[in-house]
Short mmCIF file of C-alpha atoms and ligand atoms in Angstrom, two decimals:
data_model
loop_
_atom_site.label_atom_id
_atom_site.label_comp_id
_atom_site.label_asym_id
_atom_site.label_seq_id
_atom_site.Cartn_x
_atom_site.Cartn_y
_atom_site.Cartn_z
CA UNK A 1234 0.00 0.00 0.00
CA UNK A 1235 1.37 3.83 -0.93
CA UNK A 1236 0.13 6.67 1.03
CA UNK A 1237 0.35 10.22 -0.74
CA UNK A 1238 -0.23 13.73 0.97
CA UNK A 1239 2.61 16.03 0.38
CA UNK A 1240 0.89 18.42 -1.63
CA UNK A 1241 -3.15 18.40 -2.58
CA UNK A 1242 -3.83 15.03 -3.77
CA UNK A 1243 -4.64 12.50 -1.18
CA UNK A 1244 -3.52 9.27 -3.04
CA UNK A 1245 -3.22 5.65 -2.12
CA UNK A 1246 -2.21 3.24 -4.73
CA UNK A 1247 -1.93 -0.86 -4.15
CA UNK A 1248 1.33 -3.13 -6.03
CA UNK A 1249 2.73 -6.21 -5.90
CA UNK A 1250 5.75 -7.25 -7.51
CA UNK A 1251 5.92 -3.75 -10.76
CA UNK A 1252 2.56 -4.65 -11.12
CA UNK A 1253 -0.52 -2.24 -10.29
CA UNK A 1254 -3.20 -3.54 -8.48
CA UNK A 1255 -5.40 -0.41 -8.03
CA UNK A 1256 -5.46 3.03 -7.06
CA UNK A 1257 -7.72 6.24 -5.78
CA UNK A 1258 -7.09 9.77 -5.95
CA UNK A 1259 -8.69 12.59 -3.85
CA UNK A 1260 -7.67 16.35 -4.64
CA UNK A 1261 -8.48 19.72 -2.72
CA UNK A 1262 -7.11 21.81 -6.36
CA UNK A 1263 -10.95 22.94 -6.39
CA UNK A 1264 -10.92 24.85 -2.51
CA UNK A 1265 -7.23 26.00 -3.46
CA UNK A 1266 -8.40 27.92 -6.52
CA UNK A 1267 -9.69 31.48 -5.51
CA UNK A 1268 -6.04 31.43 -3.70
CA UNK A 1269 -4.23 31.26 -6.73
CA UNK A 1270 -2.30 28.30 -4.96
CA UNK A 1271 -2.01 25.66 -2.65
CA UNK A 1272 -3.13 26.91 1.35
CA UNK A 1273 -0.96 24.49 3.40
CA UNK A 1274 -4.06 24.60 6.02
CA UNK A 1275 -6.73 23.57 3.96
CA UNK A 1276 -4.83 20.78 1.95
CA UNK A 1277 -3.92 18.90 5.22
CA UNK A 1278 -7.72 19.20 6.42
CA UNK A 1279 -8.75 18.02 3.03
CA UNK A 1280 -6.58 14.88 3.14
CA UNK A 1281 -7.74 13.78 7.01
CA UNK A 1282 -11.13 13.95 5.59
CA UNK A 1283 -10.02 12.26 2.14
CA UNK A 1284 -8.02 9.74 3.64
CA UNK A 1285 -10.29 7.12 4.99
CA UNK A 1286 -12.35 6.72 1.57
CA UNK A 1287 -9.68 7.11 -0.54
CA UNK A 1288 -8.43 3.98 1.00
CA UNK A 1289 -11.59 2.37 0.81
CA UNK A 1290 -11.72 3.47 -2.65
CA UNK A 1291 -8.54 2.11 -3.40
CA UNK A 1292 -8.53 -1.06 -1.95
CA UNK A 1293 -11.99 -1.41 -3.93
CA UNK A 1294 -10.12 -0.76 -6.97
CA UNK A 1295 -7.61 -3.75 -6.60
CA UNK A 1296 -10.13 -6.04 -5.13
CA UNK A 1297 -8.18 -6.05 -2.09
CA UNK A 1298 -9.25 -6.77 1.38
CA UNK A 1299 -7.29 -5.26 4.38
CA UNK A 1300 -5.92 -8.28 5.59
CA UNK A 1301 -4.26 -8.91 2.52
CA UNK A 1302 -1.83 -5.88 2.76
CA UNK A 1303 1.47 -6.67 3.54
CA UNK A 1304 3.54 -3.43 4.00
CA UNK A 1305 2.73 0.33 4.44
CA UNK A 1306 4.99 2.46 2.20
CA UNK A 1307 3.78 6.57 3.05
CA UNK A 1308 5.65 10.03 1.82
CA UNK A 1309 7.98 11.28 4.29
CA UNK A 1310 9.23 14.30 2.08
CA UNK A 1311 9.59 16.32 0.82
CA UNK A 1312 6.21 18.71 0.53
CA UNK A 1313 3.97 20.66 2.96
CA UNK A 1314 4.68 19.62 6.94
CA UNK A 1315 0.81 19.78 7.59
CA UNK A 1316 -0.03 17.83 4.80
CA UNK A 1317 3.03 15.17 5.23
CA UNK A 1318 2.29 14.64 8.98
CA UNK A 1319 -1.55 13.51 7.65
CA UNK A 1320 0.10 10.84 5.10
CA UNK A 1321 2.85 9.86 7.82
CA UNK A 1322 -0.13 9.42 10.84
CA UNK A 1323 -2.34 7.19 8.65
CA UNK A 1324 0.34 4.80 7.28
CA UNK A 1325 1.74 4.13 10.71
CA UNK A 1326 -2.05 3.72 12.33
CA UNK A 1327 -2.39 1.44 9.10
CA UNK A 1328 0.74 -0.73 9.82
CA UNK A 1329 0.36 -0.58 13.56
CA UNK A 1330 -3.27 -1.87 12.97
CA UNK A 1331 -2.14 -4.38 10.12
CA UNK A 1332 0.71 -5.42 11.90
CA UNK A 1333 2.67 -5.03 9.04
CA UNK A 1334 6.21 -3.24 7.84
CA UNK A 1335 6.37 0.91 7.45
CA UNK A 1336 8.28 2.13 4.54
CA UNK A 1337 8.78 5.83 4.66
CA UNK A 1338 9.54 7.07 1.17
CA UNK A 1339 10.74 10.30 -0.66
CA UNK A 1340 8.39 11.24 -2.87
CA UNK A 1341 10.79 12.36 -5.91
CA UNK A 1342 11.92 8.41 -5.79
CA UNK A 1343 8.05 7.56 -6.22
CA UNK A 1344 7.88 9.66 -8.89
CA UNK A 1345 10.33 7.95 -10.57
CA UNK A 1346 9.01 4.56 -9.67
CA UNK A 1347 5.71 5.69 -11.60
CA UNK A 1348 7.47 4.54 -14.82
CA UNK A 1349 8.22 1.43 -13.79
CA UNK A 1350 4.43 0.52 -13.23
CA UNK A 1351 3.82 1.06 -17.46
CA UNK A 1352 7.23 0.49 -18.40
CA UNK A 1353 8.86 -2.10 -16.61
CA UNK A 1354 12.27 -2.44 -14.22
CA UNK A 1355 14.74 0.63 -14.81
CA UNK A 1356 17.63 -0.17 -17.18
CA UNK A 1357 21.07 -0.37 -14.74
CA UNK A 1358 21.60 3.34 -15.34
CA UNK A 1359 19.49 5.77 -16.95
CA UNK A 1360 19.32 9.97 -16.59
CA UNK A 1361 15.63 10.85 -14.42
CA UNK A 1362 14.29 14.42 -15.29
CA UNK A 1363 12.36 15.45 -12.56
CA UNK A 1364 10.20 17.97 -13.43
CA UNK A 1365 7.18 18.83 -10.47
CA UNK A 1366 5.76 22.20 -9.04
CA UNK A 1367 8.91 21.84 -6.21
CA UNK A 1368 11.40 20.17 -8.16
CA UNK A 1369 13.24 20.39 -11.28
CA UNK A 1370 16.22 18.48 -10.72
CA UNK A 1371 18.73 16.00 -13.17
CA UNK A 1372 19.51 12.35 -11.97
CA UNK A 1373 21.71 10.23 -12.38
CA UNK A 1374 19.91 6.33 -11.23
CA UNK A 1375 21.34 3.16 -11.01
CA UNK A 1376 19.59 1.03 -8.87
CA UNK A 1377 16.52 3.54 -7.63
CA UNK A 1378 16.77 1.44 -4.03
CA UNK A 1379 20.07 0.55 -3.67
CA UNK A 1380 22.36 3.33 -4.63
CA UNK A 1381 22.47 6.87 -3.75
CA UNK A 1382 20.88 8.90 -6.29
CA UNK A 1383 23.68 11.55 -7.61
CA UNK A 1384 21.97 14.92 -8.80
CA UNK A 1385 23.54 16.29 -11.80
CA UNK A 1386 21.63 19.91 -11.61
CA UNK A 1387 18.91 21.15 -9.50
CA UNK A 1388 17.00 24.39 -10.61
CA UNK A 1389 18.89 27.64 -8.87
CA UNK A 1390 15.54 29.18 -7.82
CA UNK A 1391 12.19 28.48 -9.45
CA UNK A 1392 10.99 24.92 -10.33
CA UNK A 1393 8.92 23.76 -14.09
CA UNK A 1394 5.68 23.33 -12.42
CA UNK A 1395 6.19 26.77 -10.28
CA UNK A 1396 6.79 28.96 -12.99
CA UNK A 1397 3.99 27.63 -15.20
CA UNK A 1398 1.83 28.29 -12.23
CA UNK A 1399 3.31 31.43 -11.66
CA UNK A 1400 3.01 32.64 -15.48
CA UNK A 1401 -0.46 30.64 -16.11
CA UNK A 1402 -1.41 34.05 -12.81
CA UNK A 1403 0.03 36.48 -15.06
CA UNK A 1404 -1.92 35.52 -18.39
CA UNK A 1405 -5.05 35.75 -15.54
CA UNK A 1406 -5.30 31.84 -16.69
CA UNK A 1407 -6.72 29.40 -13.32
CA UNK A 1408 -4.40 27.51 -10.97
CA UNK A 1409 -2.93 25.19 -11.46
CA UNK A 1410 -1.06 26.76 -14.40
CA UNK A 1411 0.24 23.75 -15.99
CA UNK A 1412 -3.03 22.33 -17.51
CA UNK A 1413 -4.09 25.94 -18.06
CA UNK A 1414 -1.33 26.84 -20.13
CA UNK A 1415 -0.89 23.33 -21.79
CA UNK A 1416 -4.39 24.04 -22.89
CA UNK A 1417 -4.71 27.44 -24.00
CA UNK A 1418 -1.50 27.02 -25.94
CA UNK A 1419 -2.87 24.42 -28.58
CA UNK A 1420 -4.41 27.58 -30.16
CA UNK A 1421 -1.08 29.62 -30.39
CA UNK A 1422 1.98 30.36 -32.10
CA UNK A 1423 4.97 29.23 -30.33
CA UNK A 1424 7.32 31.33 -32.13
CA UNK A 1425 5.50 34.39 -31.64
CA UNK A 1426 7.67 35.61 -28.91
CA UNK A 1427 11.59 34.18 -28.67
CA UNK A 1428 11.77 34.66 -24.88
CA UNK A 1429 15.75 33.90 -24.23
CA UNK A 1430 16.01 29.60 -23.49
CA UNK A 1431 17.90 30.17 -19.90
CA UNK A 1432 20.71 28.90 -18.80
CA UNK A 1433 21.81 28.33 -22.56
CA UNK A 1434 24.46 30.94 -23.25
CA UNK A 1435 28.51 28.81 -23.73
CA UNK A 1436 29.40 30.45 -20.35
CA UNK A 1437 26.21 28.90 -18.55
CA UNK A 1438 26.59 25.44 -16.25
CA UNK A 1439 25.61 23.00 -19.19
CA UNK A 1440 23.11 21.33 -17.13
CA UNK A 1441 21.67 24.17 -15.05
CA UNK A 1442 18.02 25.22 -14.76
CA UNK A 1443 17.01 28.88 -13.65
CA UNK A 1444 12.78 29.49 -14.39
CA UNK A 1445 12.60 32.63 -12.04
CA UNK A 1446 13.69 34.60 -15.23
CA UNK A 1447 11.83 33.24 -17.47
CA UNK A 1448 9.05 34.05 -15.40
CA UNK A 1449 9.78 37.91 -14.75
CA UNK A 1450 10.49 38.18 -18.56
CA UNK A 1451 7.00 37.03 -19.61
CA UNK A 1452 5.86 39.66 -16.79
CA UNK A 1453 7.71 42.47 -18.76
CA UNK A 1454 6.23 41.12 -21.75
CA UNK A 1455 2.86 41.35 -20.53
CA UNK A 1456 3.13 44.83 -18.92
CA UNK A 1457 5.13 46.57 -21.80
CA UNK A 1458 3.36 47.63 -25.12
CA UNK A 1459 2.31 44.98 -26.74
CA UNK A 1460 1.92 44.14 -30.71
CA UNK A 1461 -2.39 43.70 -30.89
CA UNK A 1462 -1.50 40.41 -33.09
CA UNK A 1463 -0.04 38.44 -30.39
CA UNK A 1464 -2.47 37.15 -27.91
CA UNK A 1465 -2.56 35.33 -24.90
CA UNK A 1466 -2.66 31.77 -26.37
CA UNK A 1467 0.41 32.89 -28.66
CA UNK A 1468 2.13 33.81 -25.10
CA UNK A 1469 0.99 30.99 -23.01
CA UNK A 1470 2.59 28.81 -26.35
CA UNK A 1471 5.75 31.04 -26.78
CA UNK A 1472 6.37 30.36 -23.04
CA UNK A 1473 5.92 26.87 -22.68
CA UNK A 1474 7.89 26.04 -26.37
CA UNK A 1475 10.89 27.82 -24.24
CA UNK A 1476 10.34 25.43 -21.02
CA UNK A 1477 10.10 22.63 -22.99
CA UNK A 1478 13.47 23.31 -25.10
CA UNK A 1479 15.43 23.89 -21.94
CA UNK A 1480 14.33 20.86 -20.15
CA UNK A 1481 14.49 18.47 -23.11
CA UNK A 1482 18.00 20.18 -24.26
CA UNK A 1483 19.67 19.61 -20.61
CA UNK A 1484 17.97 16.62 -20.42
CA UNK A 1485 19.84 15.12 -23.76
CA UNK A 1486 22.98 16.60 -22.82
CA UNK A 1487 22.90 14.78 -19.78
CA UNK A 1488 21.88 11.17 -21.15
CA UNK A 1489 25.45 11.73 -23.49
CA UNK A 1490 27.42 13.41 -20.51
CA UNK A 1491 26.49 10.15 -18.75
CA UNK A 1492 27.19 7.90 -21.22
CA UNK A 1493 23.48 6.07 -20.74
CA UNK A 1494 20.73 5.50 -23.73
CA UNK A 1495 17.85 5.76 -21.35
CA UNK A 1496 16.17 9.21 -20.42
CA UNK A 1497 12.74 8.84 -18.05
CA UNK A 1498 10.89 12.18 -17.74
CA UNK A 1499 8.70 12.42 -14.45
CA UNK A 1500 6.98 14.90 -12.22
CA UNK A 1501 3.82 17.04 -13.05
CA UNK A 1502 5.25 18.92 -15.74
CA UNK A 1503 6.02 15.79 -17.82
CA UNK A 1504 1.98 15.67 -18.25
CA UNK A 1505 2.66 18.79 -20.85
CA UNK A 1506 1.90 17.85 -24.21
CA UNK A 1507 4.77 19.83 -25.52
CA UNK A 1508 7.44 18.82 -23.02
CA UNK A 1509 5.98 15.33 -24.41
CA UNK A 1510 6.34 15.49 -27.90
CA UNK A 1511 9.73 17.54 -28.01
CA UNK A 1512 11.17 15.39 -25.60
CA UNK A 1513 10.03 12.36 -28.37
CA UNK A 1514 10.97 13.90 -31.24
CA UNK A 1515 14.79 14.94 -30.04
CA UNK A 1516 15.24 11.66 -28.25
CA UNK A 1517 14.66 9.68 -31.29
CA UNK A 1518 17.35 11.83 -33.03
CA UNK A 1519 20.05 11.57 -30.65
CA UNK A 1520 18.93 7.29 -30.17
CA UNK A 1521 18.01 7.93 -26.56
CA UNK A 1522 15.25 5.67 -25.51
CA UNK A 1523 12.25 8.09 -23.90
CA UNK A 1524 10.50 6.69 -20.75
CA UNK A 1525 7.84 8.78 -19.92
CA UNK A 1526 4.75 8.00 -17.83
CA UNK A 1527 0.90 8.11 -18.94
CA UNK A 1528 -0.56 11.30 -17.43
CA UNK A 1529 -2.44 10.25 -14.54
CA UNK A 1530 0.76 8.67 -12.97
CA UNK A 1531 3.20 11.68 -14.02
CA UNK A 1532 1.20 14.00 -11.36
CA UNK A 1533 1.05 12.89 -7.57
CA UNK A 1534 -0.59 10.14 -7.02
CA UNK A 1535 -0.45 6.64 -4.17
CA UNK A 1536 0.48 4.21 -7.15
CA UNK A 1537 4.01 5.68 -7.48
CA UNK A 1538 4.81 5.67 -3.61
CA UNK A 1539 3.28 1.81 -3.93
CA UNK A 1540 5.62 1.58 -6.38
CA UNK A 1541 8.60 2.43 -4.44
CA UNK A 1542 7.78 0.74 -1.38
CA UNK A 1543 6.79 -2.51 -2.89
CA UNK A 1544 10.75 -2.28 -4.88
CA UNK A 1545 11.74 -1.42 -1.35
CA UNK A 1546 9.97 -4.87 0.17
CA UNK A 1547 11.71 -6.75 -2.65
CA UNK A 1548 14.94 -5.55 -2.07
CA UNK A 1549 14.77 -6.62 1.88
CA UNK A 1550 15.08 -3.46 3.05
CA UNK A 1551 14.74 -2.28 6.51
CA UNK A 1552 11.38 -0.99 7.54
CA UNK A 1553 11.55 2.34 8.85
CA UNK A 1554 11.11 2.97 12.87
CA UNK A 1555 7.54 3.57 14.77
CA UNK A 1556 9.01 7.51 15.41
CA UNK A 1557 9.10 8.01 11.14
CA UNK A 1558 8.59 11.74 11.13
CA UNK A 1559 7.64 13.96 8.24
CA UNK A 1560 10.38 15.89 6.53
CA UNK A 1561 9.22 19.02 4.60
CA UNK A 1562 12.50 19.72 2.69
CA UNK A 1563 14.92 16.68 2.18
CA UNK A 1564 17.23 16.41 -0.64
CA UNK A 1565 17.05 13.02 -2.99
CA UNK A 1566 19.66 10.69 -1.87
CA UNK A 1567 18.05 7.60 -1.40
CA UNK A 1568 14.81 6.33 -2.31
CA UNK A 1569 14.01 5.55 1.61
CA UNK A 1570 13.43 7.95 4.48
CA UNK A 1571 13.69 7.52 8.44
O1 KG4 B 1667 4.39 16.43 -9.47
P1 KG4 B 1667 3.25 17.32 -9.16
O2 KG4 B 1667 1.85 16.79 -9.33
O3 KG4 B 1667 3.35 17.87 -7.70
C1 KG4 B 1667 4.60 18.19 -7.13
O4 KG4 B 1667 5.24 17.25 -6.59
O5 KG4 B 1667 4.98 19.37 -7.25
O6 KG4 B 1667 3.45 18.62 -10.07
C2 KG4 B 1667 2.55 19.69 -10.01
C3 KG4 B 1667 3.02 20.72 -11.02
C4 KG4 B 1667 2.20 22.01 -10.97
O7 KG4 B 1667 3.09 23.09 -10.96
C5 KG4 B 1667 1.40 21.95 -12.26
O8 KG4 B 1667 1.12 23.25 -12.78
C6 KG4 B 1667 2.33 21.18 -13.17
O9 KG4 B 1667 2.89 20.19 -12.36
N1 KG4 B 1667 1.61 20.55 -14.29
C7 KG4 B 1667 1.82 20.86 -15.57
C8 KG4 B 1667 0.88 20.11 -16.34
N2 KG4 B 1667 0.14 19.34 -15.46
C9 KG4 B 1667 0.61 19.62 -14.21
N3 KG4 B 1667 2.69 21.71 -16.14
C10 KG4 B 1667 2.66 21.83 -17.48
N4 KG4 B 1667 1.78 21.17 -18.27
C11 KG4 B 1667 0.89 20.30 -17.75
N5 KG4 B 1667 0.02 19.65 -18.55
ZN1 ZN B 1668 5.11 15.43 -7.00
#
């Protein structure tokens, strides 16, 4: 069983040996709207109130009965503390009341372990893009449970996820941005405005991300005269072809830097269409075999921390202690917390 609360989906997700057995999702999004983002408050209220029948959902779903879990795998961090501590208390009533093991998991490593759930095991080594609302980070995997997880580049300031969010507000488009953006841009022109790919110049750290530029140039855009011709949708489209080369560019550079053929894009932001079908297109040139998961498992969900607990319970690892606190900011080093 996989517990997820670190942000505004309450998710719980069932697997047994890579395989999914079933899954349920809760979200708050809708009572986080007419904030313009997620209110740490009302997300953890949301997900003690979720919690119970998204279980019962869930376990409906795989045709499960609660005797028939074996281990409790929950994230531990990184996300909101309120929200976490929700996740963290249910998994160890669960396992406490099951009598079974308590895997406390970072959540980047479950979303990587989505991808295993369509796609099978991870090659030996491969090159994870993580690209979430908190998180836009570079990976270097071998074995997601066994070995530390090296980070090739994390973003200097703004994450993917954030600055679509944070744009999608400035275009007066709904939270969360993403989806907003992803939409609105089918109907534009993505070379209508050449806002400067960051990070890119020969000087630049090859791998580096930096959004919070990106972000304050489409603001300047949007407040300084503009030409009648270009519209919203040709913004929303300009701004998200730019993302989308930056993150697929770095992402290539750092499947040849690393010597690996395998490139597996994760994290919220992998659900953009665009991000999606550059990321195909260049990876095919440069023979780099794309991993990326189906939508509903790139954005948080309880398969993926299934996922990573139920790799964790094959691999014999140690169950985490009965004190298993929440951790709101933890880097990515292993796939295990506490
Ligand atoms: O991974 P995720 O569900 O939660 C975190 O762990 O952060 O990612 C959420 C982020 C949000 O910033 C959201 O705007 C973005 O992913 N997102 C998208 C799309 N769907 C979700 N960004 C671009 N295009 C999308 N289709
Ligand atoms: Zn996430």
């Amino acid at each position: 069983m996989g517990i997820e609360t670190s942000c505004d989906e309450t998710g719980v997700g069932f697997v047994k040996d890579g395989v999914l057995l079933g899954d349920a999702l809760a979200s708050s999004i809708d009572e986080h709207v007419r904030f313009g983002g997620v209110v740490p408050e009302i997300a953890a209220r949301a997900h003690v109130q979720a919690m119970v029948p998204t279980m019962r959902a869930a376990l409906d779903d795989a045709g499960l009965q609660w005797h028939e879990v074996g281990a409790v795998a929950v994230t531990a961090g990184p996300g909101l503390a309120t929200a976490l501590h929700v996740g963290v208390a249910a998994a160890k009533a669960t396992a406490l009341a099951l009598g079974v093991p308590l895997y406390g998991v970072h959540h980047l490593a479950g979303h990587a372990a989505a991808d295993t759930l369509v796609h099978g095991p991870l090659p030996d080594r491969c090159v994870v893009l993580i690209v979430s609302g908190g998180h836009t980070s570079l990976l270097a995997v071998d074995d997601l449970v066994r070995t530390p997880i090296v980070h090739l580049s994390d973003t200097l300031d703004d994450a993917a996820g954030e600055a679509f969010d944070k744009v999608a507000r400035l275009l007066g488009l709904p939270y969360p941005g993403g989806p907003s953006i992803d939409r609105v841009a089918r109907a534009g022109d993505p070379t209508a405005v050449r806002f400067t790919r960051p990070l890119m110049g020969p000087r630049d750290p090859a791998l580096g991300f930096s959004f919070s530029g990106l972000k304050s140039a489409v603001a300047r855009y949007v407040a300084g005269p503009q030409d009648p011709a270009i519209g919203t949708a040709d913004i929303a489209a300009s701004f998200q072809e730019c993302v989308a080369d930056t993150v697929v560019t770095k992402a290539i550079r750092a499947c040849r830097q690393e010597g690996v053929d395998t490139l597996v894009i994760v994290g919220g932001v992998a659900a953009n269409s665009r991000v999606r079908s550059m990321a195909e297109e260049r990876c095919a040139e440069a023979g780099i075999e794309l991993r990326v998961p189906p939508m509903r498992l790139c954005t948080d969900n309880g398969a993926m921390i299934a996922a990573i607990g139920d790799l964790l319970v094959r691999d014999g690892a140690t169950p985490s202690m009965a004190d298993l606190g929440a951790r709101s900011s933890v880097p990515l080093e292993l796939a295990q917390l506490g």
